[in-house]
GROMACS .gro file of N, CA and C in nm:
model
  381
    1UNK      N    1  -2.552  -3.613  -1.331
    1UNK     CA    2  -2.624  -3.537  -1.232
    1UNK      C    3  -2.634  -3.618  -1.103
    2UNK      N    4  -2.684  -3.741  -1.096
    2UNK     CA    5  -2.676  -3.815  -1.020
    2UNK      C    6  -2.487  -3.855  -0.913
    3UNK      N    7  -2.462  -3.835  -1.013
    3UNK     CA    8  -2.269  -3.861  -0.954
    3UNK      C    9  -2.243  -3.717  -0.869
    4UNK      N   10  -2.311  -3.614  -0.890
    4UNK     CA   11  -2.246  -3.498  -0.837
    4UNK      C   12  -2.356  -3.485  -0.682
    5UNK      N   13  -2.486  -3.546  -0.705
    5UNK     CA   14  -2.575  -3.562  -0.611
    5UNK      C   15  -2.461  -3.657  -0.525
    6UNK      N   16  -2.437  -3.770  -0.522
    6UNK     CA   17  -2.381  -3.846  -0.452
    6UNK      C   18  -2.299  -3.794  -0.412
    7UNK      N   19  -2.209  -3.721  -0.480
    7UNK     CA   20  -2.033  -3.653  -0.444
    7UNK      C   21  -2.094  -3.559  -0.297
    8UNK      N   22  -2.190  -3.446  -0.373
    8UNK     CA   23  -2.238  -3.338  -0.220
    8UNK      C   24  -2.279  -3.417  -0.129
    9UNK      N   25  -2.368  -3.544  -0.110
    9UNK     CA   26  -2.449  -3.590  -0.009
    9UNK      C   27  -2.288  -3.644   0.017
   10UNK      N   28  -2.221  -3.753  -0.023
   10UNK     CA   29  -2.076  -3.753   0.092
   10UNK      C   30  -2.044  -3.634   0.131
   11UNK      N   31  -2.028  -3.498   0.062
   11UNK     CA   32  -1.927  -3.400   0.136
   11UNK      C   33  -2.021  -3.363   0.254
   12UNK      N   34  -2.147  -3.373   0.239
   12UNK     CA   35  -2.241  -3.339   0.367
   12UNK      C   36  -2.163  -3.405   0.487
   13UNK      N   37  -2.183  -3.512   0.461
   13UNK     CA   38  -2.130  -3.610   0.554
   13UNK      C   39  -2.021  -3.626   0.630
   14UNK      N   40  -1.934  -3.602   0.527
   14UNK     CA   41  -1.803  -3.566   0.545
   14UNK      C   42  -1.778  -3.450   0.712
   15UNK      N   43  -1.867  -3.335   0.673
   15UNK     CA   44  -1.884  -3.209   0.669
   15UNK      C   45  -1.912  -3.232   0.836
   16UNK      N   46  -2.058  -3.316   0.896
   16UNK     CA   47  -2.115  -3.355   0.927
   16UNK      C   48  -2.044  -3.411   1.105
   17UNK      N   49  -1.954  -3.485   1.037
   17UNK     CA   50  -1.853  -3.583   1.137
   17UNK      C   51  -1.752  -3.509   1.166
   18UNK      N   52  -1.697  -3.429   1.090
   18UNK     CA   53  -1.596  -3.329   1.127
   18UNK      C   54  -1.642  -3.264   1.209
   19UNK      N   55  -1.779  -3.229   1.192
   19UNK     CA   56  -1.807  -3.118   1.309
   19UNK      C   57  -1.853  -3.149   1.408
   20UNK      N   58  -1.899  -3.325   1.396
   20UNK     CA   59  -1.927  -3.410   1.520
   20UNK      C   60  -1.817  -3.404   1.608
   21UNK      N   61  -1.710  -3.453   1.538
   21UNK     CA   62  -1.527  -3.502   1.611
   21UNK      C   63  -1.519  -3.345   1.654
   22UNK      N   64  -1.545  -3.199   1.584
   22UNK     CA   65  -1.440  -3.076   1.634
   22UNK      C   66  -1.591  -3.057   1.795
   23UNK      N   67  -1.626  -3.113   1.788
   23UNK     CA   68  -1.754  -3.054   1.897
   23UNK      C   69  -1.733  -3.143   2.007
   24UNK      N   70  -1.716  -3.243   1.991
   24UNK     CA   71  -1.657  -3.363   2.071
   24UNK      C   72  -1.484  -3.346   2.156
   25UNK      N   73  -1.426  -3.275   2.081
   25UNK     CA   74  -1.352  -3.196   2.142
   25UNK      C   75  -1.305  -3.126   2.219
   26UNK      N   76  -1.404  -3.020   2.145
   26UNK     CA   77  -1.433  -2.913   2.250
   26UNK      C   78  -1.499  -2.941   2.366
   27UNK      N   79  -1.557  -3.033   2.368
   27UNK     CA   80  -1.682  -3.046   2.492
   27UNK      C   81  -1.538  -3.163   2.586
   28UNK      N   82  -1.409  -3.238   2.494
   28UNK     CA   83  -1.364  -3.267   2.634
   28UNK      C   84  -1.283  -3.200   2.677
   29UNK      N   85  -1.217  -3.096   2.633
   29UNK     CA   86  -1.123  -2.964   2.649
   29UNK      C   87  -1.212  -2.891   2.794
   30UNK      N   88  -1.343  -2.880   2.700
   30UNK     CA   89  -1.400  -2.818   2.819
   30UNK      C   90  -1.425  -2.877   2.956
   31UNK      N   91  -1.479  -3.009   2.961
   31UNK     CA   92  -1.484  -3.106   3.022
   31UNK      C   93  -1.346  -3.042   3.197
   32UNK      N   94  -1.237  -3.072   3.096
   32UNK     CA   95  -1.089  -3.072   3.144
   32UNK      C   96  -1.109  -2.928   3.233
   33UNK      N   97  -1.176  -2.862   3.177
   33UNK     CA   98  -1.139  -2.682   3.262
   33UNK      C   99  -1.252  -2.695   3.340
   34UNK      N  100  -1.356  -2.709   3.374
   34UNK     CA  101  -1.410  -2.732   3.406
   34UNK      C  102  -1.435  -2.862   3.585
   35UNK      N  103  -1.449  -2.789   3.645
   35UNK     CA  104  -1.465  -2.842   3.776
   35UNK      C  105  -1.545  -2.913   3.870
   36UNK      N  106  -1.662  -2.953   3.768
   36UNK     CA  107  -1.763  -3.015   3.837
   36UNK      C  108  -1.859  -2.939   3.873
   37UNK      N  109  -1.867  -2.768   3.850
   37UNK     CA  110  -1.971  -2.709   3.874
   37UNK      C  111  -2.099  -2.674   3.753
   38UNK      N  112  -1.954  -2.726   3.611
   38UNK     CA  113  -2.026  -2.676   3.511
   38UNK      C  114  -2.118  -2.754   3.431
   39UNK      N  115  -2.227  -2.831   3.499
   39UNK     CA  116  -2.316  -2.931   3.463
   39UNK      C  117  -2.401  -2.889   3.380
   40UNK      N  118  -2.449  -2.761   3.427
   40UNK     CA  119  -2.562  -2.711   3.369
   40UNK      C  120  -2.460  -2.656   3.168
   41UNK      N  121  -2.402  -2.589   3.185
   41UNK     CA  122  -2.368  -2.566   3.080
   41UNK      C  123  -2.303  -2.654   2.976
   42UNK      N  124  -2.293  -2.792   3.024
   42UNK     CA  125  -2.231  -2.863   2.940
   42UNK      C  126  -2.369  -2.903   2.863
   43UNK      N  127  -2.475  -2.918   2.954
   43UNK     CA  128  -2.656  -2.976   2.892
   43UNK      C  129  -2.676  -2.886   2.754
   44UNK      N  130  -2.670  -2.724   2.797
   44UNK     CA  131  -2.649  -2.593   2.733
   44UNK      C  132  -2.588  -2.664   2.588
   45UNK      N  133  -2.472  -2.706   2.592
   45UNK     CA  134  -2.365  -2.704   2.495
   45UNK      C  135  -2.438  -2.830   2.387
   46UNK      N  136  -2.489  -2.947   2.470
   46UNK     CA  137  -2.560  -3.070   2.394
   46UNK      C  138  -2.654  -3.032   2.342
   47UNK      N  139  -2.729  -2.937   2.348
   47UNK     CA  140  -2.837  -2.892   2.316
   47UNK      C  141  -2.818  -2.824   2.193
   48UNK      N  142  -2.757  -2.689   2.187
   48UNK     CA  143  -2.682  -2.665   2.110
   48UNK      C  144  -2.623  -2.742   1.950
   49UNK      N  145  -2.574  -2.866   2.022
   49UNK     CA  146  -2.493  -2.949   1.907
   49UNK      C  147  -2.556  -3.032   1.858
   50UNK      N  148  -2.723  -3.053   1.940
   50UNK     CA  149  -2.843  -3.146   1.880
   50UNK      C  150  -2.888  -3.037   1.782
   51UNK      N  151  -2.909  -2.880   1.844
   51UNK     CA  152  -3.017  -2.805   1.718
   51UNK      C  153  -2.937  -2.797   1.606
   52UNK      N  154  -2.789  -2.760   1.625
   52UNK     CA  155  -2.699  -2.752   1.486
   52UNK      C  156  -2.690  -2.901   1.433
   53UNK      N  157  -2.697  -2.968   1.495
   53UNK     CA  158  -2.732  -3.124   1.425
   53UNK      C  159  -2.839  -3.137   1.266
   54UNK      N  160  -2.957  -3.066   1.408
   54UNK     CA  161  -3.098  -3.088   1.303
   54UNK      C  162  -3.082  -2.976   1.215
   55UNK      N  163  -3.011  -2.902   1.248
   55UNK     CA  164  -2.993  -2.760   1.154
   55UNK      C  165  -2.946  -2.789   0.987
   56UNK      N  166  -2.799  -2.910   1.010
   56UNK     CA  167  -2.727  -2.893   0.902
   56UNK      C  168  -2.811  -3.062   0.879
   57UNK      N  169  -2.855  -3.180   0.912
   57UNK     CA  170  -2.983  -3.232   0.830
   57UNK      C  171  -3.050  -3.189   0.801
   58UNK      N  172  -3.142  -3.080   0.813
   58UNK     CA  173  -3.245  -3.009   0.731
   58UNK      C  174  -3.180  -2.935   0.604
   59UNK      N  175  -3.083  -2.885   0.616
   59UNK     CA  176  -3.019  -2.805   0.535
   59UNK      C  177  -2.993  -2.888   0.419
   60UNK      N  178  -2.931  -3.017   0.464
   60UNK     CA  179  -2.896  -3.142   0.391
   60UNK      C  180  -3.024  -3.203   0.278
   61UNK      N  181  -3.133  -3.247   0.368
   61UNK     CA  182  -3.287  -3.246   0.315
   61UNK      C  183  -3.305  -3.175   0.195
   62UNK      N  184  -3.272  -3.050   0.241
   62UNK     CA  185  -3.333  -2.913   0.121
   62UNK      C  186  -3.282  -2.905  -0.008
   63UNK      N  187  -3.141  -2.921  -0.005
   63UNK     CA  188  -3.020  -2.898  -0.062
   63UNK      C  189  -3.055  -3.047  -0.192
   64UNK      N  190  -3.054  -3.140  -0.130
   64UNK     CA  191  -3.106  -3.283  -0.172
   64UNK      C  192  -3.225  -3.332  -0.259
   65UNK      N  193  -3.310  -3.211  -0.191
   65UNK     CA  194  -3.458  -3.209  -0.300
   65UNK      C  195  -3.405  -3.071  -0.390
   66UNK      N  196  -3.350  -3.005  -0.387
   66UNK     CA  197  -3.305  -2.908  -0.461
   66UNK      C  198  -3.256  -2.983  -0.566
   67UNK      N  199  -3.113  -3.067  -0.558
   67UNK     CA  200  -3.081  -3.085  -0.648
   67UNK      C  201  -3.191  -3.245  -0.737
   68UNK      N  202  -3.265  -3.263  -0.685
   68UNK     CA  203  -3.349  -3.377  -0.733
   68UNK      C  204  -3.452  -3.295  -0.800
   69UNK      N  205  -3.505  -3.196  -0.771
   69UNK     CA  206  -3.577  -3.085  -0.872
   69UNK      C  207  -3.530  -3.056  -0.972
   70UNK      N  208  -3.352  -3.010  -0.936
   70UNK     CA  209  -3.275  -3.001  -1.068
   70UNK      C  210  -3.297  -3.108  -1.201
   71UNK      N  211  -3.262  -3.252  -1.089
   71UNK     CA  212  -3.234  -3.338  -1.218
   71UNK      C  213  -3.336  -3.374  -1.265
   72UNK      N  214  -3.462  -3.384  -1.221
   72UNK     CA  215  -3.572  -3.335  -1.318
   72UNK      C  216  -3.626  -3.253  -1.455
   73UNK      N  217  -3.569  -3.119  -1.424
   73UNK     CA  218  -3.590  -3.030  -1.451
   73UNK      C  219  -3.515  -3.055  -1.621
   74UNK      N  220  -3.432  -3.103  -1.556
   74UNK     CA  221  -3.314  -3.170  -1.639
   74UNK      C  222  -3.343  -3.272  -1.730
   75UNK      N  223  -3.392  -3.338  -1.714
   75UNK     CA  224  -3.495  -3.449  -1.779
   75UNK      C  225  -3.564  -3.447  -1.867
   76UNK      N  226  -3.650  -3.283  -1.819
   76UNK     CA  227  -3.779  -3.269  -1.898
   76UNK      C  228  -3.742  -3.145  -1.954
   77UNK      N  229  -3.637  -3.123  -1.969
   77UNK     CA  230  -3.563  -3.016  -2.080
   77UNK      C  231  -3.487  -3.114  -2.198
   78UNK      N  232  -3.479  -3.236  -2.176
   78UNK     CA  233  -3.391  -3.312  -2.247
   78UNK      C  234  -3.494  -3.374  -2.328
   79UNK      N  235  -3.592  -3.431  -2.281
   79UNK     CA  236  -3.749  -3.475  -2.362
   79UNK      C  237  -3.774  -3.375  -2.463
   80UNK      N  238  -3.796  -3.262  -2.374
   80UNK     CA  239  -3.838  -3.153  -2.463
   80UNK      C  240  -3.761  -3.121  -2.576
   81UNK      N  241  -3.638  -3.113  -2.589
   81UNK     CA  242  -3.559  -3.088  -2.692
   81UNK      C  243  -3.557  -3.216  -2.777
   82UNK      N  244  -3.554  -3.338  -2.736
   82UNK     CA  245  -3.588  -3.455  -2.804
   82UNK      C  246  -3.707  -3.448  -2.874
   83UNK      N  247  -3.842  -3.420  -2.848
   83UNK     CA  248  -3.970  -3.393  -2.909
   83UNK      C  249  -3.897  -3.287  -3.049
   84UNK      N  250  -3.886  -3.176  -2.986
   84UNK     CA  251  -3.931  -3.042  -3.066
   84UNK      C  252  -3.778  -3.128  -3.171
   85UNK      N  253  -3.659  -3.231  -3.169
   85UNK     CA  254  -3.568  -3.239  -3.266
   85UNK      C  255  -3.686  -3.332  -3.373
   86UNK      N  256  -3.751  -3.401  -3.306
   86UNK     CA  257  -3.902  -3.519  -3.367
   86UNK      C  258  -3.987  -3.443  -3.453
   87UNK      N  259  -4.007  -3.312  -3.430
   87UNK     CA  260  -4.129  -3.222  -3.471
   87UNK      C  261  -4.067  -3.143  -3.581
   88UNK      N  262  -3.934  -3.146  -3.573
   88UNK     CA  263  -3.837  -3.068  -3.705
   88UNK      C  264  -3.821  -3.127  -3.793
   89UNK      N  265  -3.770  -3.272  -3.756
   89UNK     CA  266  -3.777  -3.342  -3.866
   89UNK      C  267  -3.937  -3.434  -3.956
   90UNK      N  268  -4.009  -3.404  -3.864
   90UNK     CA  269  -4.123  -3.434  -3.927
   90UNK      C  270  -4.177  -3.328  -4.051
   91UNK      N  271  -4.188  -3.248  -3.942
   91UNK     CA  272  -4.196  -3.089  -4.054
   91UNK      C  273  -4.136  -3.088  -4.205
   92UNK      N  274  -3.986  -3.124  -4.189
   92UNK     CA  275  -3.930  -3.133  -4.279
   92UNK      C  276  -3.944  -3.293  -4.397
   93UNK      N  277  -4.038  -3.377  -4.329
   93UNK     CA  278  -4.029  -3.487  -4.421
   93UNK      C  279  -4.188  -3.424  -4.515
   94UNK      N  280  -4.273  -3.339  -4.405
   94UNK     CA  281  -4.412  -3.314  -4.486
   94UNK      C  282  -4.378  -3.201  -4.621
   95UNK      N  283  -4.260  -3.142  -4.577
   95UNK     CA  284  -4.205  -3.031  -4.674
   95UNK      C  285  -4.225  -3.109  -4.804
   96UNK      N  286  -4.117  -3.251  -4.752
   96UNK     CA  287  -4.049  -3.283  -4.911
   96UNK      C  288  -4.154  -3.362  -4.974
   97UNK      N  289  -4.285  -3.405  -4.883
   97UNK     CA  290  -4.393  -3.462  -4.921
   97UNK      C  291  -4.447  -3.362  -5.008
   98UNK      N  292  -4.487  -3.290  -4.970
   98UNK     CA  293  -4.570  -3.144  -5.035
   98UNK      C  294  -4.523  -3.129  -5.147
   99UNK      N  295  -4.385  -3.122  -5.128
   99UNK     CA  296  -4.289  -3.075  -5.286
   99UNK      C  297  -4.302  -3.223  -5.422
  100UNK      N  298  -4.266  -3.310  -5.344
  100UNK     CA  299  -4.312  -3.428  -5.471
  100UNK      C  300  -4.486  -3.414  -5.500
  101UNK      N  301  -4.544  -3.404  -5.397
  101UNK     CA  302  -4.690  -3.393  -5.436
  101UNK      C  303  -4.715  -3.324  -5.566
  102UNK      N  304  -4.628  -3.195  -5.550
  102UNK     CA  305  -4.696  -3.044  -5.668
  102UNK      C  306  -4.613  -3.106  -5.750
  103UNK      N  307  -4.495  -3.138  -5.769
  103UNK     CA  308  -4.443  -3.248  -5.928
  103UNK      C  309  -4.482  -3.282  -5.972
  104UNK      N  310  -4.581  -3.394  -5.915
  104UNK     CA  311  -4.697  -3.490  -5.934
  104UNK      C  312  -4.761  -3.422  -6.007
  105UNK      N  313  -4.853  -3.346  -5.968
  105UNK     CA  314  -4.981  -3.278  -5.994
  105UNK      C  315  -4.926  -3.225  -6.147
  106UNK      N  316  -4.816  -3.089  -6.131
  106UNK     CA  317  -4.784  -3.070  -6.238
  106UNK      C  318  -4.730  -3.130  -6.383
  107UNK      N  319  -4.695  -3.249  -6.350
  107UNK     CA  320  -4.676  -3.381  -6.447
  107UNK      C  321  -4.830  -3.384  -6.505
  108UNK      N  322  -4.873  -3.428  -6.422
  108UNK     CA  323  -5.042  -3.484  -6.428
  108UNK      C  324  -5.101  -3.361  -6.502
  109UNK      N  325  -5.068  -3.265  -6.506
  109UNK     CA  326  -5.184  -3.207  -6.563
  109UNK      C  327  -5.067  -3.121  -6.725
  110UNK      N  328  -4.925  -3.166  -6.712
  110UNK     CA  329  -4.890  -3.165  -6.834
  110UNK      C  330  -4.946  -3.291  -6.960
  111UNK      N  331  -4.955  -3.401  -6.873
  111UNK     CA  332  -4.984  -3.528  -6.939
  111UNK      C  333  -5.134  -3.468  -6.982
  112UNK      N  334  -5.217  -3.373  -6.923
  112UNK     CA  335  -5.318  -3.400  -6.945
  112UNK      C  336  -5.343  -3.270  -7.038
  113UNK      N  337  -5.241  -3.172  -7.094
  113UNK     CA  338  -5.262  -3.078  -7.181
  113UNK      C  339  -5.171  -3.187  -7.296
  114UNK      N  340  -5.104  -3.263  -7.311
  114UNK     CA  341  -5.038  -3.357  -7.408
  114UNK      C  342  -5.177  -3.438  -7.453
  115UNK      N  343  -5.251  -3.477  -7.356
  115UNK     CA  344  -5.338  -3.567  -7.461
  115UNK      C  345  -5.436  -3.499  -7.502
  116UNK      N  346  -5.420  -3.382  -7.427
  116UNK     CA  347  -5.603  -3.292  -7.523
  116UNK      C  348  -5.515  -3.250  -7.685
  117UNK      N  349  -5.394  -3.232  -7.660
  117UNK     CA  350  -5.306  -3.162  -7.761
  117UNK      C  351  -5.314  -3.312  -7.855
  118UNK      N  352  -5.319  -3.407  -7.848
  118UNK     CA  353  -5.325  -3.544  -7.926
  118UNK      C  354  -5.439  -3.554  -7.968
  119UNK      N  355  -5.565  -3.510  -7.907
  119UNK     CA  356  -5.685  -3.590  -7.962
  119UNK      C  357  -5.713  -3.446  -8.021
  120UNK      N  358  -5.679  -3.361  -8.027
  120UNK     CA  359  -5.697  -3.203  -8.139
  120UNK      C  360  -5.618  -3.263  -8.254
  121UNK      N  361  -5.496  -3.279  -8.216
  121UNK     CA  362  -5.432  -3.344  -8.367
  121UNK      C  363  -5.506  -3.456  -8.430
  122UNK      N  364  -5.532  -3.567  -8.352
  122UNK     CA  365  -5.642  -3.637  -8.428
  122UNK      C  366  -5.730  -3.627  -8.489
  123UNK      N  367  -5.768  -3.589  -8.429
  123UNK     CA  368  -5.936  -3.504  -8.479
  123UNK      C  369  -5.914  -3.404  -8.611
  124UNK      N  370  -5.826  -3.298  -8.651
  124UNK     CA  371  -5.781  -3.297  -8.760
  124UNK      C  372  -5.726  -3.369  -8.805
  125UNK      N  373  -5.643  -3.447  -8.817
  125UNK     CA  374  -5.648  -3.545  -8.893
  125UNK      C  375  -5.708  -3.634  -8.970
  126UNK      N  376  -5.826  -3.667  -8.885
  126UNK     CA  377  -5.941  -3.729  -8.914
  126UNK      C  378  -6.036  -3.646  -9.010
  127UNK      N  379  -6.047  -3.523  -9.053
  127UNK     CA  380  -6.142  -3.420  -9.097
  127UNK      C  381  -6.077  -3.402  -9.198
   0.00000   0.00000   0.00000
């Protein structure tokens, strides 16, 4: 998640300078046609290439906490499934607890119809 964060924040960048260099361009193309009257509109044009500046950094910003929400999100879906795999197998160890328990018990209380069944035989015996 982190590798693909890095990959977009370069293509931002990338993205970024290209449109620095194609604006830079244009502004000396224009420059070239341009006669010395067109002062005011070249200010126009900087202005312009400052707000689309702050335009596609903000965009960048957003995009950036977007995907950092993601990998969060991401995180605590991965915990979570880690817990609830913790809580299955617990479940399942109290199962097999439970199940030897009633063995137990039922042993225990065969042992304990075997010796009433012994001291009846005794006891006739004894008579």
């Amino acid at each position: 998640m982190e590798e693909k964060l890095e990959e977009e924040e370069f293509e931002k960048l990338v993205e970024l300078e290209e449109l620095k260099e194609e604006e830079k361009f244009e502004e000396e193309e224009e420059e070239e046609l341009e006669d010395g009257g067109g002062g005011g509109g070249r200010r126009r044009e900087e202005e312009e290439e400052e707000e689309l500046e702050e335009e596609l950094k903000e965009e960048f910003k957003e995009k950036l906490e977007e995907l950092e929400k993601d990998e969060e999100l991401e995180e605590l879906k991965q915990e979570l499934e880690e817990e609830l795999k913790e809580d299955e197998e617990l479940e399942e160890e109290l199962e097999e607890f439970e199940e030897k328990l009633e063995e137990k018990l039922e042993k225990e209380e065969e042992l304990e119809e075997k010796e009433e069944e012994l001291e009846d035989d005794l006891e006739e015996e004894l008579e």
